PDB file of C-alpha atoms and ligand atoms in Angstrom:
ATOM      1  CA  MET E   1      23.238 -41.646   3.197  1.00 76.00           C
ATOM      2  CA  ILE E   2      20.827 -38.891   2.774  1.00 83.00           C
ATOM      3  CA  PHE E   3      19.520 -38.527   6.394  1.00 92.00           C
ATOM      4  CA  GLN E   4      21.312 -39.418   9.818  1.00 91.00           C
ATOM      5  CA  GLN E   5      22.459 -42.913   9.963  1.00 91.00           C
ATOM      6  CA  ASP E   6      20.481 -43.356  13.485  1.00 94.00           C
ATOM      7  CA  LEU E   7      17.236 -41.771  12.253  1.00 97.00           C
ATOM      8  CA  LEU E   8      15.511 -45.015  12.867  1.00 98.00           C
ATOM      9  CA  LYS E   9      17.830 -46.410  15.453  1.00 97.00           C
ATOM     10  CA  ASP E  10      16.327 -49.950  16.814  1.00 95.00           C
ATOM     11  CA  GLN E  11      13.198 -49.225  15.402  1.00 98.00           C
ATOM     12  CA  VAL E  12      10.886 -52.322  13.960  1.00 98.00           C
ATOM     13  CA  ALA E  13       9.467 -52.005  10.456  1.00 98.00           C
ATOM     14  CA  ILE E  14       7.291 -54.401   8.476  1.00 98.00           C
ATOM     15  CA  VAL E  15       7.724 -53.939   4.674  1.00 98.00           C
ATOM     16  CA  THR E  16       5.114 -55.609   2.574  1.00 98.00           C
ATOM     17  CA  GLY E  17       6.481 -56.684  -0.933  1.00 96.00           C
ATOM     18  CA  GLY E  18       9.572 -55.621   0.622  1.00 95.00           C
ATOM     19  CA  GLY E  19      11.882 -57.895  -1.290  1.00 92.00           C
ATOM     20  CA  THR E  20      11.688 -56.565  -4.699  1.00 92.00           C
ATOM     21  CA  GLY E  21      11.240 -53.649  -6.755  1.00 94.00           C
ATOM     22  CA  ILE E  22      10.704 -50.481  -4.926  1.00 97.00           C
ATOM     23  CA  GLY E  23      10.012 -52.272  -1.688  1.00 97.00           C
ATOM     24  CA  GLU E  24      13.484 -54.001  -1.771  1.00 95.00           C
ATOM     25  CA  VAL E  25      15.026 -50.474  -1.792  1.00 97.00           C
ATOM     26  CA  ILE E  26      12.560 -49.248   0.695  1.00 98.00           C
ATOM     27  CA  SER E  27      13.649 -52.102   3.070  1.00 97.00           C
ATOM     28  CA  THR E  28      17.333 -51.708   2.404  1.00 97.00           C
ATOM     29  CA  GLU E  29      17.433 -47.756   3.028  1.00 97.00           C
ATOM     30  CA  LEU E  30      15.188 -48.307   6.471  1.00 98.00           C
ATOM     31  CA  ALA E  31      18.019 -50.803   7.625  1.00 97.00           C
ATOM     32  CA  LYS E  32      20.426 -47.996   6.366  1.00 97.00           C
ATOM     33  CA  HIS E  33      19.095 -45.700   8.734  1.00 97.00           C
ATOM     34  CA  GLY E  34      19.070 -47.988  11.665  1.00 97.00           C
ATOM     35  CA  ALA E  35      15.820 -50.019  11.439  1.00 98.00           C
ATOM     36  CA  HIS E  36      15.326 -53.739  11.768  1.00 98.00           C
ATOM     37  CA  VAL E  37      13.161 -55.197   9.057  1.00 98.00           C
ATOM     38  CA  VAL E  38      10.503 -57.837   8.510  1.00 98.00           C
ATOM     39  CA  ILE E  39      10.001 -58.460   4.984  1.00 97.00           C
ATOM     40  CA  THR E  40       6.741 -60.018   3.654  1.00 94.00           C
ATOM     41  CA  SER E  41       6.441 -61.350  -0.037  1.00 85.00           C
ATOM     42  CA  ARG E  42       4.512 -64.419  -1.574  1.00 86.00           C
ATOM     43  CA  ASP E  43       7.733 -65.927  -2.848  1.00 83.00           C
ATOM     44  CA  PRO E  44      10.379 -66.748  -0.263  1.00 75.00           C
ATOM     45  CA  GLU E  45      12.906 -66.876  -3.185  1.00 78.00           C
ATOM     46  CA  HIS E  46      12.733 -62.851  -3.265  1.00 75.00           C
ATOM     47  CA  HIS E  47      14.000 -62.843   0.397  1.00 86.00           C
ATOM     48  CA  LYS E  48      17.524 -64.273   0.572  1.00 87.00           C
ATOM     49  CA  GLU E  49      19.589 -61.459  -1.143  1.00 89.00           C
ATOM     50  CA  ILE E  50      17.856 -58.665   0.522  1.00 92.00           C
ATOM     51  CA  ILE E  51      18.131 -60.318   3.972  1.00 95.00           C
ATOM     52  CA  GLN E  52      21.842 -60.798   3.594  1.00 94.00           C
ATOM     53  CA  LYS E  53      22.286 -57.223   2.561  1.00 94.00           C
ATOM     54  CA  ILE E  54      20.523 -55.927   5.454  1.00 96.00           C
ATOM     55  CA  GLU E  55      22.451 -57.915   7.917  1.00 95.00           C
ATOM     56  CA  LYS E  56      25.535 -56.717   6.306  1.00 95.00           C
ATOM     57  CA  LEU E  57      24.336 -53.199   7.364  1.00 93.00           C
ATOM     58  CA  GLY E  58      24.519 -54.516  10.902  1.00 95.00           C
ATOM     59  CA  ARG E  59      20.711 -54.820  11.359  1.00 96.00           C
ATOM     60  CA  ARG E  60      18.514 -57.678  11.952  1.00 97.00           C
ATOM     61  CA  ALA E  61      16.147 -58.706   8.948  1.00 96.00           C
ATOM     62  CA  ILE E  62      13.533 -61.747   8.714  1.00 96.00           C
ATOM     63  CA  ALA E  63      11.628 -62.710   5.931  1.00 95.00           C
ATOM     64  CA  VAL E  64       8.066 -64.023   6.606  1.00 95.00           C
ATOM     65  CA  PRO E  65       6.033 -65.259   3.570  1.00 94.00           C
ATOM     66  CA  ALA E  66       2.822 -64.150   3.242  1.00 96.00           C
ATOM     67  CA  ASP E  67      -0.303 -63.534   0.645  1.00 96.00           C
ATOM     68  CA  ILE E  68      -1.409 -59.992   1.618  1.00 97.00           C
ATOM     69  CA  ARG E  69      -4.825 -60.922   0.920  1.00 98.00           C
ATOM     70  CA  GLN E  70      -5.140 -63.369   3.641  1.00 98.00           C
ATOM     71  CA  PRO E  71      -5.831 -61.925   7.192  1.00 98.00           C
ATOM     72  CA  ASP E  72      -4.526 -65.280   8.945  1.00 98.00           C
ATOM     73  CA  GLN E  73      -0.934 -65.034   7.173  1.00 98.00           C
ATOM     74  CA  VAL E  74      -0.724 -61.364   7.710  1.00 98.00           C
ATOM     75  CA  GLN E  75      -1.725 -61.727  11.342  1.00 98.00           C
ATOM     76  CA  ALA E  76       0.956 -64.644  11.440  1.00 98.00           C
ATOM     77  CA  VAL E  77       3.598 -62.027  10.358  1.00 98.00           C
ATOM     78  CA  VAL E  78       2.771 -59.566  13.145  1.00 98.00           C
ATOM     79  CA  ASP E  79       2.796 -62.372  15.472  1.00 98.00           C
ATOM     80  CA  ARG E  80       6.481 -63.621  14.268  1.00 97.00           C
ATOM     81  CA  THR E  81       7.501 -59.980  14.593  1.00 98.00           C
ATOM     82  CA  ILE E  82       6.461 -59.589  17.940  1.00 98.00           C
ATOM     83  CA  LYS E  83       8.001 -62.707  18.953  1.00 98.00           C
ATOM     84  CA  GLU E  84      11.437 -61.680  17.170  1.00 98.00           C
ATOM     85  CA  PHE E  85      11.405 -57.918  18.025  1.00 98.00           C
ATOM     86  CA  GLY E  86       8.720 -57.209  20.735  1.00 98.00           C
ATOM     87  CA  LYS E  87       6.931 -54.278  18.954  1.00 98.00           C
ATOM     88  CA  VAL E  88       6.119 -52.844  15.551  1.00 98.00           C
ATOM     89  CA  ASP E  89       7.297 -49.213  15.151  1.00 98.00           C
ATOM     90  CA  ILE E  90       6.661 -49.030  11.279  1.00 99.00           C
ATOM     91  CA  LEU E  91       4.598 -50.665   8.589  1.00 99.00           C
ATOM     92  CA  VAL E  92       5.031 -49.601   4.901  1.00 98.00           C
ATOM     93  CA  ASN E  93       2.121 -51.100   2.796  1.00 98.00           C
ATOM     94  CA  ASN E  94       4.120 -51.447  -0.227  1.00 98.00           C
ATOM     95  CA  ALA E  95       2.574 -54.694  -1.615  1.00 97.00           C
ATOM     96  CA  ALA E  96       1.092 -54.200  -4.959  1.00 97.00           C
ATOM     97  CA  GLY E  97       0.144 -55.936  -8.087  1.00 95.00           C
ATOM     98  CA  ASN E  98      -1.508 -55.484 -11.536  1.00 95.00           C
ATOM     99  CA  PHE E  99      -1.505 -55.956 -15.018  1.00 94.00           C
ATOM    100  CA  VAL E 100      -2.567 -54.034 -18.117  1.00 93.00           C
ATOM    101  CA  CYS E 101      -6.094 -54.598 -19.300  1.00 96.00           C
ATOM    102  CA  ALA E 102      -8.865 -52.570 -20.562  1.00 98.00           C
ATOM    103  CA  MET E 103     -11.937 -52.488 -18.481  1.00 98.00           C
ATOM    104  CA  GLU E 104     -13.757 -54.181 -21.107  1.00 98.00           C
ATOM    105  CA  GLN E 105     -11.866 -57.263 -21.096  1.00 98.00           C
ATOM    106  CA  LEU E 106     -11.137 -57.483 -17.535  1.00 98.00           C
ATOM    107  CA  SER E 107     -12.492 -60.373 -15.916  1.00 98.00           C
ATOM    108  CA  TYR E 108     -14.427 -59.918 -12.381  1.00 98.00           C
ATOM    109  CA  ASN E 109     -11.800 -62.273 -10.922  1.00 98.00           C
ATOM    110  CA  GLY E 110      -8.748 -59.963 -12.282  1.00 98.00           C
ATOM    111  CA  TRP E 111     -10.467 -56.988 -10.748  1.00 98.00           C
ATOM    112  CA  LYS E 112     -11.003 -58.643  -7.695  1.00 98.00           C
ATOM    113  CA  ALA E 113      -7.365 -59.812  -7.661  1.00 98.00           C
ATOM    114  CA  VAL E 114      -6.091 -56.534  -7.875  1.00 98.00           C
ATOM    115  CA  ILE E 115      -8.458 -54.791  -5.531  1.00 98.00           C
ATOM    116  CA  ASP E 116      -7.894 -57.806  -2.962  1.00 98.00           C
ATOM    117  CA  ILE E 117      -4.022 -56.965  -3.202  1.00 98.00           C
ATOM    118  CA  VAL E 118      -3.642 -53.109  -3.280  1.00 98.00           C
ATOM    119  CA  LEU E 119      -6.797 -52.172  -1.376  1.00 98.00           C
ATOM    120  CA  ASN E 120      -7.744 -54.931   0.813  1.00 98.00           C
ATOM    121  CA  GLY E 121      -4.217 -55.852   1.285  1.00 98.00           C
ATOM    122  CA  THR E 122      -3.587 -52.497   2.725  1.00 98.00           C
ATOM    123  CA  TYR E 123      -6.605 -52.451   5.139  1.00 98.00           C
ATOM    124  CA  ILE E 124      -5.769 -56.124   6.383  1.00 98.00           C
ATOM    125  CA  ALA E 125      -2.090 -55.377   7.176  1.00 98.00           C
ATOM    126  CA  SER E 126      -3.224 -51.732   8.968  1.00 99.00           C
ATOM    127  CA  LYS E 127      -5.797 -53.465  11.120  1.00 98.00           C
ATOM    128  CA  ALA E 128      -3.205 -56.218  12.044  1.00 98.00           C
ATOM    129  CA  VAL E 129      -0.532 -53.857  13.542  1.00 98.00           C
ATOM    130  CA  LEU E 130      -3.410 -51.675  15.031  1.00 98.00           C
ATOM    131  CA  PRO E 131      -3.518 -53.537  18.404  1.00 98.00           C
ATOM    132  CA  VAL E 132       0.107 -53.441  18.880  1.00 98.00           C
ATOM    133  CA  MET E 133       0.785 -50.035  17.905  1.00 98.00           C
ATOM    134  CA  LYS E 134      -2.278 -48.883  19.962  1.00 98.00           C
ATOM    135  CA  GLU E 135      -0.822 -50.685  23.131  1.00 98.00           C
ATOM    136  CA  GLN E 136       2.623 -49.057  22.259  1.00 98.00           C
ATOM    137  CA  GLY E 137       1.086 -45.557  22.020  1.00 98.00           C
ATOM    138  CA  HIS E 138       2.677 -44.874  18.786  1.00 98.00           C
ATOM    139  CA  GLY E 139       3.254 -45.897  15.177  1.00 98.00           C
ATOM    140  CA  ASN E 140       3.764 -45.042  11.897  1.00 98.00           C
ATOM    141  CA  ILE E 141       2.035 -46.266   8.713  1.00 99.00           C
ATOM    142  CA  VAL E 142       3.139 -45.341   5.095  1.00 99.00           C
ATOM    143  CA  ASN E 143       0.872 -46.269   2.193  1.00 99.00           C
ATOM    144  CA  ILE E 144       1.872 -46.338  -1.365  1.00 98.00           C
ATOM    145  CA  GLY E 145      -0.415 -44.484  -3.923  1.00 98.00           C
ATOM    146  CA  ALA E 146      -0.011 -43.966  -7.839  1.00 97.00           C
ATOM    147  CA  THR E 147      -0.506 -40.609  -9.700  1.00 96.00           C
ATOM    148  CA  TYR E 148      -3.475 -42.279 -11.688  1.00 95.00           C
ATOM    149  CA  MET E 149      -5.521 -42.573  -8.703  1.00 97.00           C
ATOM    150  CA  TRP E 150      -6.492 -38.992  -9.402  1.00 95.00           C
ATOM    151  CA  MET E 151      -7.583 -39.110 -13.130  1.00 94.00           C
ATOM    152  CA  ALA E 152      -8.670 -42.071 -15.522  1.00 95.00           C
ATOM    153  CA  ALA E 153      -6.433 -45.107 -15.369  1.00 96.00           C
ATOM    154  CA  PRO E 154      -7.141 -46.421 -18.949  1.00 95.00           C
ATOM    155  CA  TYR E 155      -5.727 -50.124 -19.009  1.00 94.00           C
ATOM    156  CA  VAL E 156      -4.966 -50.123 -15.179  1.00 95.00           C
ATOM    157  CA  GLY E 157      -8.438 -49.211 -13.983  1.00 98.00           C
ATOM    158  CA  HIS E 158      -8.346 -51.993 -11.295  1.00 98.00           C
ATOM    159  CA  SER E 159      -5.186 -50.390  -9.883  1.00 98.00           C
ATOM    160  CA  GLY E 160      -6.484 -46.897 -10.201  1.00 98.00           C
ATOM    161  CA  ALA E 161      -9.592 -47.823  -8.573  1.00 98.00           C
ATOM    162  CA  ALA E 162      -7.795 -49.612  -5.573  1.00 98.00           C
ATOM    163  CA  LYS E 163      -5.166 -46.778  -5.055  1.00 98.00           C
ATOM    164  CA  ALA E 164      -7.824 -43.902  -4.866  1.00 98.00           C
ATOM    165  CA  GLY E 165      -9.255 -46.308  -2.097  1.00 98.00           C
ATOM    166  CA  VAL E 166      -5.811 -46.407  -0.465  1.00 99.00           C
ATOM    167  CA  LEU E 167      -5.980 -42.518  -0.825  1.00 98.00           C
ATOM    168  CA  ASN E 168      -8.738 -42.242   1.310  1.00 98.00           C
ATOM    169  CA  MET E 169      -8.382 -44.907   3.793  1.00 99.00           C
ATOM    170  CA  THR E 170      -5.015 -43.140   4.498  1.00 99.00           C
ATOM    171  CA  ARG E 171      -7.079 -39.906   5.407  1.00 98.00           C
ATOM    172  CA  THR E 172      -9.472 -41.653   7.222  1.00 99.00           C
ATOM    173  CA  LEU E 173      -7.235 -43.864   9.390  1.00 99.00           C
ATOM    174  CA  ALA E 174      -4.990 -40.525  10.253  1.00 99.00           C
ATOM    175  CA  VAL E 175      -7.896 -38.904  11.526  1.00 98.00           C
ATOM    176  CA  GLU E 176      -9.098 -42.174  13.620  1.00 98.00           C
ATOM    177  CA  TRP E 177      -5.885 -43.529  14.856  1.00 99.00           C
ATOM    178  CA  ALA E 178      -4.285 -40.032  15.506  1.00 98.00           C
ATOM    179  CA  ARG E 179      -5.444 -40.518  19.086  1.00 98.00           C
ATOM    180  CA  TYR E 180      -3.452 -43.607  19.555  1.00 98.00           C
ATOM    181  CA  GLY E 181      -0.278 -41.721  18.577  1.00 98.00           C
ATOM    182  CA  ILE E 182      -0.272 -43.634  14.961  1.00 98.00           C
ATOM    183  CA  ARG E 183       0.472 -41.462  12.010  1.00 99.00           C
ATOM    184  CA  VAL E 184      -0.664 -42.738   8.312  1.00 99.00           C
ATOM    185  CA  ASN E 185       0.641 -40.813   5.242  1.00 99.00           C
ATOM    186  CA  ILE E 186       0.948 -41.847   1.756  1.00 99.00           C
ATOM    187  CA  VAL E 187       3.777 -41.431  -0.781  1.00 98.00           C
ATOM    188  CA  THR E 188       2.925 -41.581  -4.372  1.00 98.00           C
ATOM    189  CA  PRO E 189       5.463 -42.516  -7.060  1.00 97.00           C
ATOM    190  CA  GLY E 190       5.339 -41.661 -10.654  1.00 95.00           C
ATOM    191  CA  PRO E 191       7.459 -43.493 -13.114  1.00 94.00           C
ATOM    192  CA  ILE E 192      10.453 -45.213 -11.372  1.00 96.00           C
ATOM    193  CA  GLU E 193      13.331 -46.679 -13.033  1.00 95.00           C
ATOM    194  CA  GLU E 194      14.219 -50.639 -12.112  1.00 93.00           C
ATOM    195  CA  THR E 195      10.681 -51.446 -11.638  1.00 93.00           C
ATOM    196  CA  GLU E 196       8.334 -53.632 -13.188  1.00 89.00           C
ATOM    197  CA  GLY E 197       5.826 -51.298 -13.840  1.00 85.00           C
ATOM    198  CA  VAL E 198       8.166 -49.047 -15.949  1.00 87.00           C
ATOM    199  CA  ARG E 199       9.577 -52.270 -17.422  1.00 87.00           C
ATOM    200  CA  ARG E 200       5.956 -53.452 -18.656  1.00 83.00           C
ATOM    201  CA  LEU E 201       3.967 -50.322 -19.484  1.00 76.00           C
ATOM    202  CA  VAL E 202       6.977 -47.918 -20.612  1.00 82.00           C
ATOM    203  CA  ASP E 203       9.836 -49.943 -22.033  1.00 78.00           C
ATOM    204  CA  GLU E 204       7.750 -52.729 -23.870  1.00 78.00           C
ATOM    205  CA  SER E 205       5.456 -50.353 -25.716  1.00 75.00           C
ATOM    206  CA  ARG E 206       8.924 -48.078 -26.471  1.00 83.00           C
ATOM    207  CA  MET E 207       7.558 -45.242 -24.739  1.00 86.00           C
ATOM    208  CA  ARG E 208      10.367 -44.192 -22.561  1.00 89.00           C
ATOM    209  CA  GLU E 209      11.497 -40.984 -24.417  1.00 91.00           C
ATOM    210  CA  LYS E 210       7.565 -40.040 -24.820  1.00 90.00           C
ATOM    211  CA  VAL E 211       7.219 -40.632 -20.866  1.00 90.00           C
ATOM    212  CA  ILE E 212      10.483 -38.736 -20.009  1.00 93.00           C
ATOM    213  CA  ASN E 213       9.562 -35.741 -22.540  1.00 92.00           C
ATOM    214  CA  HIS E 214       6.300 -35.238 -20.618  1.00 90.00           C
ATOM    215  CA  ILE E 215       7.877 -35.193 -17.174  1.00 94.00           C
ATOM    216  CA  PRO E 216       8.667 -31.585 -16.141  1.00 95.00           C
ATOM    217  CA  LEU E 217      12.201 -32.711 -14.121  1.00 97.00           C
ATOM    218  CA  ASN E 218      13.233 -34.653 -17.727  1.00 96.00           C
ATOM    219  CA  ARG E 219      13.710 -37.841 -16.261  1.00 96.00           C
ATOM    220  CA  LEU E 220      12.483 -41.169 -14.456  1.00 96.00           C
ATOM    221  CA  GLY E 221      12.527 -41.401 -10.705  1.00 97.00           C
ATOM    222  CA  LYS E 222      14.967 -43.705  -8.968  1.00 98.00           C
ATOM    223  CA  ARG E 223      13.642 -46.256  -6.335  1.00 98.00           C
ATOM    224  CA  GLU E 224      15.815 -44.450  -3.481  1.00 98.00           C
ATOM    225  CA  GLU E 225      13.594 -41.290  -4.204  1.00 98.00           C
ATOM    226  CA  ILE E 226      10.571 -43.056  -2.891  1.00 98.00           C
ATOM    227  CA  ALA E 227      12.466 -44.611  -0.060  1.00 98.00           C
ATOM    228  CA  TRP E 228      13.745 -41.022   0.864  1.00 98.00           C
ATOM    229  CA  ALA E 229      10.262 -39.573   0.747  1.00 98.00           C
ATOM    230  CA  ILE E 230       9.010 -42.403   3.104  1.00 98.00           C
ATOM    231  CA  LEU E 231      12.098 -41.864   5.581  1.00 98.00           C
ATOM    232  CA  TYR E 232      10.975 -38.319   5.771  1.00 98.00           C
ATOM    233  CA  LEU E 233       7.652 -38.947   6.985  1.00 98.00           C
ATOM    234  CA  LEU E 234       8.984 -41.721   9.558  1.00 98.00           C
ATOM    235  CA  SER E 235      11.390 -39.084  10.956  1.00 98.00           C
ATOM    236  CA  PRO E 236      10.807 -36.693  13.659  1.00 97.00           C
ATOM    237  CA  ALA E 237      10.976 -33.770  11.435  1.00 97.00           C
ATOM    238  CA  ALA E 238       7.642 -34.985  10.279  1.00 98.00           C
ATOM    239  CA  ALA E 239       5.937 -35.573  13.899  1.00 98.00           C
ATOM    240  CA  TYR E 240       3.147 -33.200  12.939  1.00 98.00           C
ATOM    241  CA  ILE E 241       2.162 -34.661   9.641  1.00 98.00           C
ATOM    242  CA  THR E 242      -0.690 -37.022   9.083  1.00 98.00           C
ATOM    243  CA  GLY E 243      -3.050 -37.808   6.445  1.00 98.00           C
ATOM    244  CA  ASN E 244      -0.596 -36.544   3.961  1.00 98.00           C
ATOM    245  CA  ASN E 245       0.443 -37.551   0.421  1.00 98.00           C
ATOM    246  CA  ILE E 246       3.984 -36.771  -0.727  1.00 98.00           C
ATOM    247  CA  VAL E 247       4.293 -36.920  -4.797  1.00 98.00           C
ATOM    248  CA  VAL E 248       7.418 -38.164  -6.264  1.00 98.00           C
ATOM    249  CA  ASP E 249       7.052 -37.591  -9.891  1.00 97.00           C
ATOM    250  CA  GLY E 250       9.206 -35.097 -11.127  1.00 97.00           C
ATOM    251  CA  GLY E 251       6.075 -33.072 -11.305  1.00 96.00           C
ATOM    252  CA  ALA E 252       4.497 -35.529 -13.962  1.00 94.00           C
ATOM    253  CA  TRP E 253       0.903 -35.601 -13.164  1.00 94.00           C
ATOM    254  CA  LEU E 254       0.609 -31.913 -12.779  1.00 92.00           C
ATOM    255  CA  ASN E 255       1.403 -31.905 -16.605  1.00 88.00           C
ATOM    256  CA  ALA E 256      -1.224 -34.405 -17.170  1.00 73.00           C
ATOM    257  CA  SER E 257      -4.097 -32.242 -18.599  1.00 65.00           C
ATOM    258  CA  HIS E 258      -2.621 -30.020 -21.114  1.00 62.00           C
ATOM    259  CA  TYR E 259      -4.026 -31.799 -24.001  1.00 65.00           C
ATOM    260  CA  GLY E 260      -0.846 -32.752 -25.360  1.00 61.00           C
ATOM    261  CA  LEU E 261       0.537 -29.188 -25.759  1.00 62.00           C
ATOM    262  CA  GLY E 262       3.950 -28.421 -24.875  1.00 54.00           C
ATOM    263  CA  ASP E 263       5.022 -32.207 -25.117  1.00 50.00           C
TER     264      ASP E 263
HETATM  265  C1  HXC U 301      -5.047 -60.381 -18.064  1.00 53.26           C
HETATM  266  C2  HXC U 301      -5.044 -61.445 -15.920  1.00 53.26           C
HETATM  267  C3  HXC U 301      -3.502 -61.183 -16.042  1.00 53.26           C
HETATM  268  C4  HXC U 301      -2.939 -60.572 -17.164  1.00 53.26           C
HETATM  269  C5  HXC U 301      -3.944 -61.974 -14.214  1.00 53.26           C
HETATM  270  N1  HXC U 301      -5.008 -61.909 -14.741  1.00 53.26           N
HETATM  271  N2  HXC U 301      -2.975 -61.589 -14.499  1.00 53.26           N
HETATM  272  N3  HXC U 301      -5.902 -61.080 -16.729  1.00 53.26           N
HETATM  273  N4  HXC U 301      -4.065 -60.267 -18.404  1.00 53.26           N
HETATM  274  N5  HXC U 301      -1.794 -60.451 -17.366  1.00 53.26           N
HETATM  275  C6  HXC U 301      -6.460 -62.429 -14.284  1.00 53.26           C
HETATM  276  C7  HXC U 301      -6.477 -63.886 -14.330  1.00 53.26           C
HETATM  277  O1  HXC U 301      -6.971 -64.386 -15.593  1.00 53.26           O
HETATM  278  C8  HXC U 301      -7.580 -64.034 -13.340  1.00 53.26           C
HETATM  279  O2  HXC U 301      -9.012 -64.024 -13.898  1.00 53.26           O
HETATM  280  C9  HXC U 301      -7.432 -63.093 -12.353  1.00 53.26           C
HETATM  281  O3  HXC U 301      -6.636 -62.238 -12.955  1.00 53.26           O
HETATM  282  C10 HXC U 301      -6.484 -63.531 -11.235  1.00 53.26           C
HETATM  283  O4  HXC U 301      -5.348 -64.183 -11.612  1.00 53.26           O
HETATM  284  P1  HXC U 301      -4.277 -65.097 -10.706  1.00 53.26           P
HETATM  285  O5  HXC U 301      -3.214 -65.175 -11.586  1.00 53.26           O
HETATM  286  O6  HXC U 301      -5.155 -66.444 -10.304  1.00 53.26           O
HETATM  287  O7  HXC U 301      -4.043 -64.126  -9.684  1.00 53.26           O
HETATM  288  P2  HXC U 301      -2.847 -63.887  -8.656  1.00 53.26           P
HETATM  289  O8  HXC U 301      -2.082 -65.135  -8.509  1.00 53.26           O
HETATM  290  O9  HXC U 301      -3.540 -63.517  -7.436  1.00 53.26           O
HETATM  291  O10 HXC U 301      -2.300 -62.623  -9.331  1.00 53.26           O
HETATM  292  C11 HXC U 301      -2.112 -61.483  -8.951  1.00 53.26           C
HETATM  293  C12 HXC U 301      -1.968 -60.462 -10.021  1.00 53.26           C
HETATM  294  C13 HXC U 301      -0.785 -60.925 -10.958  1.00 53.26           C
HETATM  295  C14 HXC U 301      -1.880 -58.906  -9.783  1.00 53.26           C
HETATM  296  C15 HXC U 301      -3.548 -60.566 -10.591  1.00 53.26           C
HETATM  297  O11 HXC U 301      -1.080 -59.893 -12.439  1.00 53.26           O
HETATM  298  C16 HXC U 301       0.471 -60.718 -10.418  1.00 53.26           C
HETATM  299  O12 HXC U 301       0.925 -61.537  -9.421  1.00 53.26           O
HETATM  300  N6  HXC U 301       1.355 -59.967 -10.857  1.00 53.26           N
HETATM  301  C17 HXC U 301       2.758 -59.966 -10.675  1.00 53.26           C
HETATM  302  C18 HXC U 301       3.097 -58.866  -9.688  1.00 53.26           C
HETATM  303  C19 HXC U 301       2.950 -57.445 -10.081  1.00 53.26           C
HETATM  304  O13 HXC U 301       1.659 -57.111 -10.701  1.00 53.26           O
HETATM  305  N7  HXC U 301       3.938 -56.675 -10.036  1.00 53.26           N
HETATM  306  C20 HXC U 301       3.705 -55.461 -10.476  1.00 53.26           C
HETATM  307  C21 HXC U 301       4.004 -54.525  -9.793  1.00 53.26           C
HETATM  308  S1  HXC U 301       4.259 -52.962 -10.421  1.00 53.26           S
HETATM  309  P3  HXC U 301      -9.997 -65.235 -14.390  1.00 53.26           P
HETATM  310  O14 HXC U 301     -11.086 -64.590 -14.957  1.00 53.26           O
HETATM  311  O15 HXC U 301      -8.885 -65.894 -15.728  1.00 53.26           O
HETATM  312  O16 HXC U 301      -9.982 -66.057 -13.460  1.00 53.26           O
HETATM  313  C22 HXC U 301       2.958 -51.671 -10.263  1.00 53.26           C
HETATM  314  C23 HXC U 301       3.248 -50.675 -10.533  1.00 53.26           C
HETATM  315  C24 HXC U 301       2.468 -50.820 -12.007  1.00 53.26           C
HETATM  316  O17 HXC U 301       2.430 -52.220  -9.261  1.00 53.26           O
HETATM  317  C25 HXC U 301       2.439 -49.141 -12.355  1.00 53.26           C
HETATM  318  C26 HXC U 301       1.566 -48.963 -13.405  1.00 53.26           C
HETATM  319  C27 HXC U 301       1.700 -47.499 -14.094  1.00 53.26           C
END
């Protein structure tokens, strides 16, 4: 346990894409620290195990299948959350999707699918919780970035453009919604162990050693380390922090522009 067990006592969190990958660990870490969790993902098969895990921790968990690109389905998640728990304290906009493809080969549908999931999905879910959080007079939204949102993102250009949009939207919402007591921040992972991204981009291309050598802290991150940054932002210790970004990447992106020197 990295923070006090009652850090988020009885708070209600919606975690989009909360059944797999980094989302799964975000969901369990929030529950370990006291929150009840509403998990959304497209595939209900992802839900069973995580729900049991959270219930074993003594918290409540429900899963609502939803495609983050569909405003009606996302609204249904919020409605169900209110029905079951009566409030929404936290939204973690974790749902994402991409695939490796050079821009030259990328079809408009492929581009649109990723922009829809990552950028429009974050917009849709944030707008869906707004009336509830506004009425409550408080709320906490954490988005997920990617370090390539600041630079060229070869072969993941759709995702780079979408994540850059998420960063900008984080800052805009932080300013516009501060008056409602809503804080909006972003956590930006580098390469993280046990994720599909690393499996596909790092392991399949046998780049693990090269990638690790490039990271000043000389290892890949753990999924928990993303969740802990989120917990900090959700905690009272971060009550004066909004529109901010915590980069959890072992210093990797700072090392990105050395023309290969020192690698
Ligand atoms: C080329 C592809 C493709 C691929 C989809 N498309 N996958 N093109 N290579 N691997 C194209 C399709 O051909 C189609 O265009 C368009 O995208 C929409 O495809 P659909 O399958 O209909 O879309 P959809 O079901 O909405 O799929 C969403 C998706 C998909 C994001 C496009 O890749 C997906 O669901 N991925 C699995 C989830 C995922 O990505 N997880 C990764 C999380 S890791 P056409 O023109 O044919 O109609 C992560 C961090 C990565 O996010 C970190 C990287 C550094």
